Backbone as a ProteinNet text record, in pm:
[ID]
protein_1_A
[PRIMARY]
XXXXXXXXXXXXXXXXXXXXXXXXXXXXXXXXXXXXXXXXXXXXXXXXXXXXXXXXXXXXXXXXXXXXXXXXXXXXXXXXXXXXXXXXXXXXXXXXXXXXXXXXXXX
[TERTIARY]
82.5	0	87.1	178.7	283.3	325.5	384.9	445.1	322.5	181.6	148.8	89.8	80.6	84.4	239.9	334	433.4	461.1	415.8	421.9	269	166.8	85.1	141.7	245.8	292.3	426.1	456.6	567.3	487.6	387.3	341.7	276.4	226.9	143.3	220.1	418.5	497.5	562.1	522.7	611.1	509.6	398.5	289.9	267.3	313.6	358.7	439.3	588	654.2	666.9	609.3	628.8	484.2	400.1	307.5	371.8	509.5	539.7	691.5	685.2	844.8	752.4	602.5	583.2	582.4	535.8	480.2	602.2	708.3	810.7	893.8	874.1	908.5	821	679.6	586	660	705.7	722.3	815	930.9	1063.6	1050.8	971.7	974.3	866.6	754	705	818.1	921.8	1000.2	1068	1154.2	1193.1	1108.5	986.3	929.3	888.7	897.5	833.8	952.1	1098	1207.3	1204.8	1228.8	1260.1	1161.6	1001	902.4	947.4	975.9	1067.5	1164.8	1255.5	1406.7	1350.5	1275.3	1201.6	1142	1099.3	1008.6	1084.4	1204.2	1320.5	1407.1	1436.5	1519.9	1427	1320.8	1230.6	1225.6	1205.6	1182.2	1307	1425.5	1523	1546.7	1519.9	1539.5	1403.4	1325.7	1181.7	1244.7	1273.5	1309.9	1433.3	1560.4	1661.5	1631.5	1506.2	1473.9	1386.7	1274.3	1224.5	1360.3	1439.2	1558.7	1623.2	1599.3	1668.1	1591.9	1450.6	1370	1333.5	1329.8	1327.2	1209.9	1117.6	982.8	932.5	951.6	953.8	808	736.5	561.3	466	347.3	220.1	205.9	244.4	217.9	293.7	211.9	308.1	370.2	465.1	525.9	474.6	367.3	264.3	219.1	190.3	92.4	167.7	321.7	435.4	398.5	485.9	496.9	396.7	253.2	118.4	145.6	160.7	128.9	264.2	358.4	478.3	465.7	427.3	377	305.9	194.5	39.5	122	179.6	206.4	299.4	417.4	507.5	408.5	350.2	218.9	117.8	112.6	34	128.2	241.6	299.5	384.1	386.5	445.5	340.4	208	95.7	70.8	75	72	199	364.7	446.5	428.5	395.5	417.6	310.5	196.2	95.7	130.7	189.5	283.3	366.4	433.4	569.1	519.8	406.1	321.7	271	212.2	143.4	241.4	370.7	438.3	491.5	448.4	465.1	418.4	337.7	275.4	345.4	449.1	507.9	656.7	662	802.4	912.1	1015	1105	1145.2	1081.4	1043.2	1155.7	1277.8	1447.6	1460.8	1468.2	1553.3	1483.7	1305.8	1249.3	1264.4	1320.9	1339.2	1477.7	1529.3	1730.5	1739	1612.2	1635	1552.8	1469.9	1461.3	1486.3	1626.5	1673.3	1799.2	1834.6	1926	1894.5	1782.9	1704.3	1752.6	1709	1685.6	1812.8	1895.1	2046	1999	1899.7	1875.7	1975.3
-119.3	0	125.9	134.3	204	269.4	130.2	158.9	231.9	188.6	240.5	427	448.1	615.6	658.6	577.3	686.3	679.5	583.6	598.4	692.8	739.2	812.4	955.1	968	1088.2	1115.7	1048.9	1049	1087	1032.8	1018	1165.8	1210.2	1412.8	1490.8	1465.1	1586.9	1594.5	1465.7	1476.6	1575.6	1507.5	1629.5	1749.3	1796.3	1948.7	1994.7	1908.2	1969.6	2003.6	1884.7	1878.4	2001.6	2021.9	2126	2281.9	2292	2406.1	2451.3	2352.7	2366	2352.5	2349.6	2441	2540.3	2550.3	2721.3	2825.7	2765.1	2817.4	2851.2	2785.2	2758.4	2873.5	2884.2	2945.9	3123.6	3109.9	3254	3265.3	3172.4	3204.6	3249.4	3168.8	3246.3	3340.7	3334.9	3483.1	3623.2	3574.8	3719.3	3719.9	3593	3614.6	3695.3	3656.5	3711	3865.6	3887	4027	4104.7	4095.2	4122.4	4130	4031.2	4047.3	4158.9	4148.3	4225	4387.8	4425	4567.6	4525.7	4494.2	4525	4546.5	4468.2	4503.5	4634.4	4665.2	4829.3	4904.1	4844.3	4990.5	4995.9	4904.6	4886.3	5012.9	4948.7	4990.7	5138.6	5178.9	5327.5	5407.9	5339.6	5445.1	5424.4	5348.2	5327.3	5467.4	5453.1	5532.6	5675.8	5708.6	5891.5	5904.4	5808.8	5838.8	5887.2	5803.7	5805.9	6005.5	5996.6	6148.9	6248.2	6241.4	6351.9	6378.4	6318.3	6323.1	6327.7	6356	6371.7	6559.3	6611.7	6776.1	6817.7	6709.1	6727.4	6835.9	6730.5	6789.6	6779.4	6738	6738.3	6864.1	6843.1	6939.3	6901	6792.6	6740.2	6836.4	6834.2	6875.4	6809.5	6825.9	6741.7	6630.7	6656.9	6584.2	6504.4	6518.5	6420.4	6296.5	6375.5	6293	6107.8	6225.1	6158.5	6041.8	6118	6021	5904.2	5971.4	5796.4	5759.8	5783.6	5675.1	5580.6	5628	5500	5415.2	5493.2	5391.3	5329.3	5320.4	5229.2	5163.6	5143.1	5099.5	4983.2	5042.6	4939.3	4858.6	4875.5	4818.3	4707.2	4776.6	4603.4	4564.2	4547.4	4469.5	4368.8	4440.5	4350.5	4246.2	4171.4	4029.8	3924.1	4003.1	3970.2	3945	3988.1	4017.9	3879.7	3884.5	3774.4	3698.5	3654.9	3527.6	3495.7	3560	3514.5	3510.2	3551.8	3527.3	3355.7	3362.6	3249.9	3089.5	3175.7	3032.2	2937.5	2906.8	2808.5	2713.5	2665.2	2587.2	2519.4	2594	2529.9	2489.2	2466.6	2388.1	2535.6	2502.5	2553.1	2726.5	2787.1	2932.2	2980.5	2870	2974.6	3014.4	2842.8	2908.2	2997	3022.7	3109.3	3243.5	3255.4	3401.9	3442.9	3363	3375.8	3394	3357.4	3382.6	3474.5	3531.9	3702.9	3812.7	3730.6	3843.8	3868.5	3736.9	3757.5	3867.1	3850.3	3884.1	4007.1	4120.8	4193.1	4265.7	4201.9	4262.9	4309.9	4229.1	4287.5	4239.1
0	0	0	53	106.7	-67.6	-147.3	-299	-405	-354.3	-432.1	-428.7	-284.6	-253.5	-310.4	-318.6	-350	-470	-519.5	-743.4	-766.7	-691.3	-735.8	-684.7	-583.3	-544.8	-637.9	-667.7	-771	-907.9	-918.1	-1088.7	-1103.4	-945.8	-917.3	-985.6	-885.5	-937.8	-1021.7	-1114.7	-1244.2	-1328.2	-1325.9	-1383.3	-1364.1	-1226	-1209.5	-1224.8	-1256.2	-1251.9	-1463.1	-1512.5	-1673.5	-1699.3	-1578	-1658.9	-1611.5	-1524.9	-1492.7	-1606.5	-1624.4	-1720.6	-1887.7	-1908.9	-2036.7	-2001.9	-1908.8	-1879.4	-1879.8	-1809.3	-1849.8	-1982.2	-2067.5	-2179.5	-2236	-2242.8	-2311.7	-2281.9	-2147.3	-2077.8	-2162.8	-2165.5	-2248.9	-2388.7	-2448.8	-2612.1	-2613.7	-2535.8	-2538.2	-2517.5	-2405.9	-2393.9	-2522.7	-2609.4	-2716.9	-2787.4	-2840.3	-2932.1	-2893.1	-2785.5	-2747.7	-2748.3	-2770.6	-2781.2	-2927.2	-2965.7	-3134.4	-3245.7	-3172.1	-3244.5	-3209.8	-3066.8	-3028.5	-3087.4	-3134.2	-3205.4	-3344.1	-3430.4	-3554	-3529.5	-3435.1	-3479.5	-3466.9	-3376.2	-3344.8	-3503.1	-3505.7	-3679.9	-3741.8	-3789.7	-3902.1	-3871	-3745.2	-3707.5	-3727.8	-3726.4	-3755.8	-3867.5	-3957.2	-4128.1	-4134	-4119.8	-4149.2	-4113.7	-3988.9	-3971.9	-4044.1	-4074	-4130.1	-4274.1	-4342.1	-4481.2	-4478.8	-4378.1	-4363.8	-4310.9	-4232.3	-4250.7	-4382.1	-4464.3	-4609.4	-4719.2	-4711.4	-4743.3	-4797.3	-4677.6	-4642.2	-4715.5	-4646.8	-4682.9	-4838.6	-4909.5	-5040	-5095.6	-5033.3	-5043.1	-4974.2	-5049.4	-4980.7	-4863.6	-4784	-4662.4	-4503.4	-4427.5	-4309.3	-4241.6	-4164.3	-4107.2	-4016.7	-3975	-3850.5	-3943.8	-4050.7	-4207.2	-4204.2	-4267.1	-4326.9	-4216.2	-4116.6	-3969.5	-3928.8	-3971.2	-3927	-4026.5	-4179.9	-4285.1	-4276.2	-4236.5	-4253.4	-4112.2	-4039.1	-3931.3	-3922.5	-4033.7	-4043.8	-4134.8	-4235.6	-4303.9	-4273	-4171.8	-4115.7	-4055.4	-3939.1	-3877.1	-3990.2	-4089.8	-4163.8	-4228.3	-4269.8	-4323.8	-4153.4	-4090.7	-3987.9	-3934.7	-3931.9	-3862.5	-3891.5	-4013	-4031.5	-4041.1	-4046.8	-4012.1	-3854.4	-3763	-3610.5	-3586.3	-3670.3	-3596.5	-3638	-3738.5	-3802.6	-3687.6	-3613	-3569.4	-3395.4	-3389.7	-3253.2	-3271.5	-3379.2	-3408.9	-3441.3	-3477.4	-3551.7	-3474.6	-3290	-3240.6	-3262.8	-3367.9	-3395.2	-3530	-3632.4	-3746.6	-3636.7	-3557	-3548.6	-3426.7	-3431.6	-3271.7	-3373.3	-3230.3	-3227.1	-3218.5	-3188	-3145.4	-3325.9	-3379.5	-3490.2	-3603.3	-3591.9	-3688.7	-3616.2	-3461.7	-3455.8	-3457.2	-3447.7	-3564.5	-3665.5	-3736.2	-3878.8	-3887.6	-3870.7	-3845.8	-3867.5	-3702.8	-3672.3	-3781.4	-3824.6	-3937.6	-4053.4	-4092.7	-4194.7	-4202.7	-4079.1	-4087.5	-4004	-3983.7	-3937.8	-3783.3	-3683.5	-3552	-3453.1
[MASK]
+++++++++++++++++++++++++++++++++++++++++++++++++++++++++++++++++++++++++++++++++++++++++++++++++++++++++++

């Protein structure tokens, strides 16, 4: 009686401990990914004002305009890149599609 309380107490904390080490895991590539998606907007944002400083606003637009659609459109193509790479735990290991990325994009 004795063997079998301690293979059901044995068999509890393997299950807590294998349902606390996803959770951990989940935490871990969430911070990856929440890292890599800020290093992509920081990239993109200084490619974006470097491109408007050299620019010298040569349009009917004001500067607040410029400013407004180069973000909306910055945010517009990133948004389905970003939910892709939220979502892509599901095609296979999240290290090496956010290495290749970050390669991509020199982060």
């Amino acid at each position: 009686m004795i063997q079998s309380n301690e293979n059901t107490d044995l068999h509890e904390a393997e299950k807590i401990i294998s349902v606390n080490l996803k959770d951990f895991y989940k935490e871990l590539v969430n911070e990856n990914i929440d890292s890599l998606i800020k290093d992509l907007r920081q990239k993109l944002e200084e490619v974006r004002l470097s491109k408007l400083s050299k620019s010298n606003n040569k349009s009917n637009y004001t500067p607040e305009e410029v400013d407004y659609i180069t973000k909306n459109l910055l945010n517009s193509i990133l948004h389905e890149p970003i939910k892709t790479i939220k979502e892509s735990h599901i095609l296979g290991s999240q290290e090496e599609k956010i290495q290749v990325i970050r390669d991509l994009f020199g982060l």
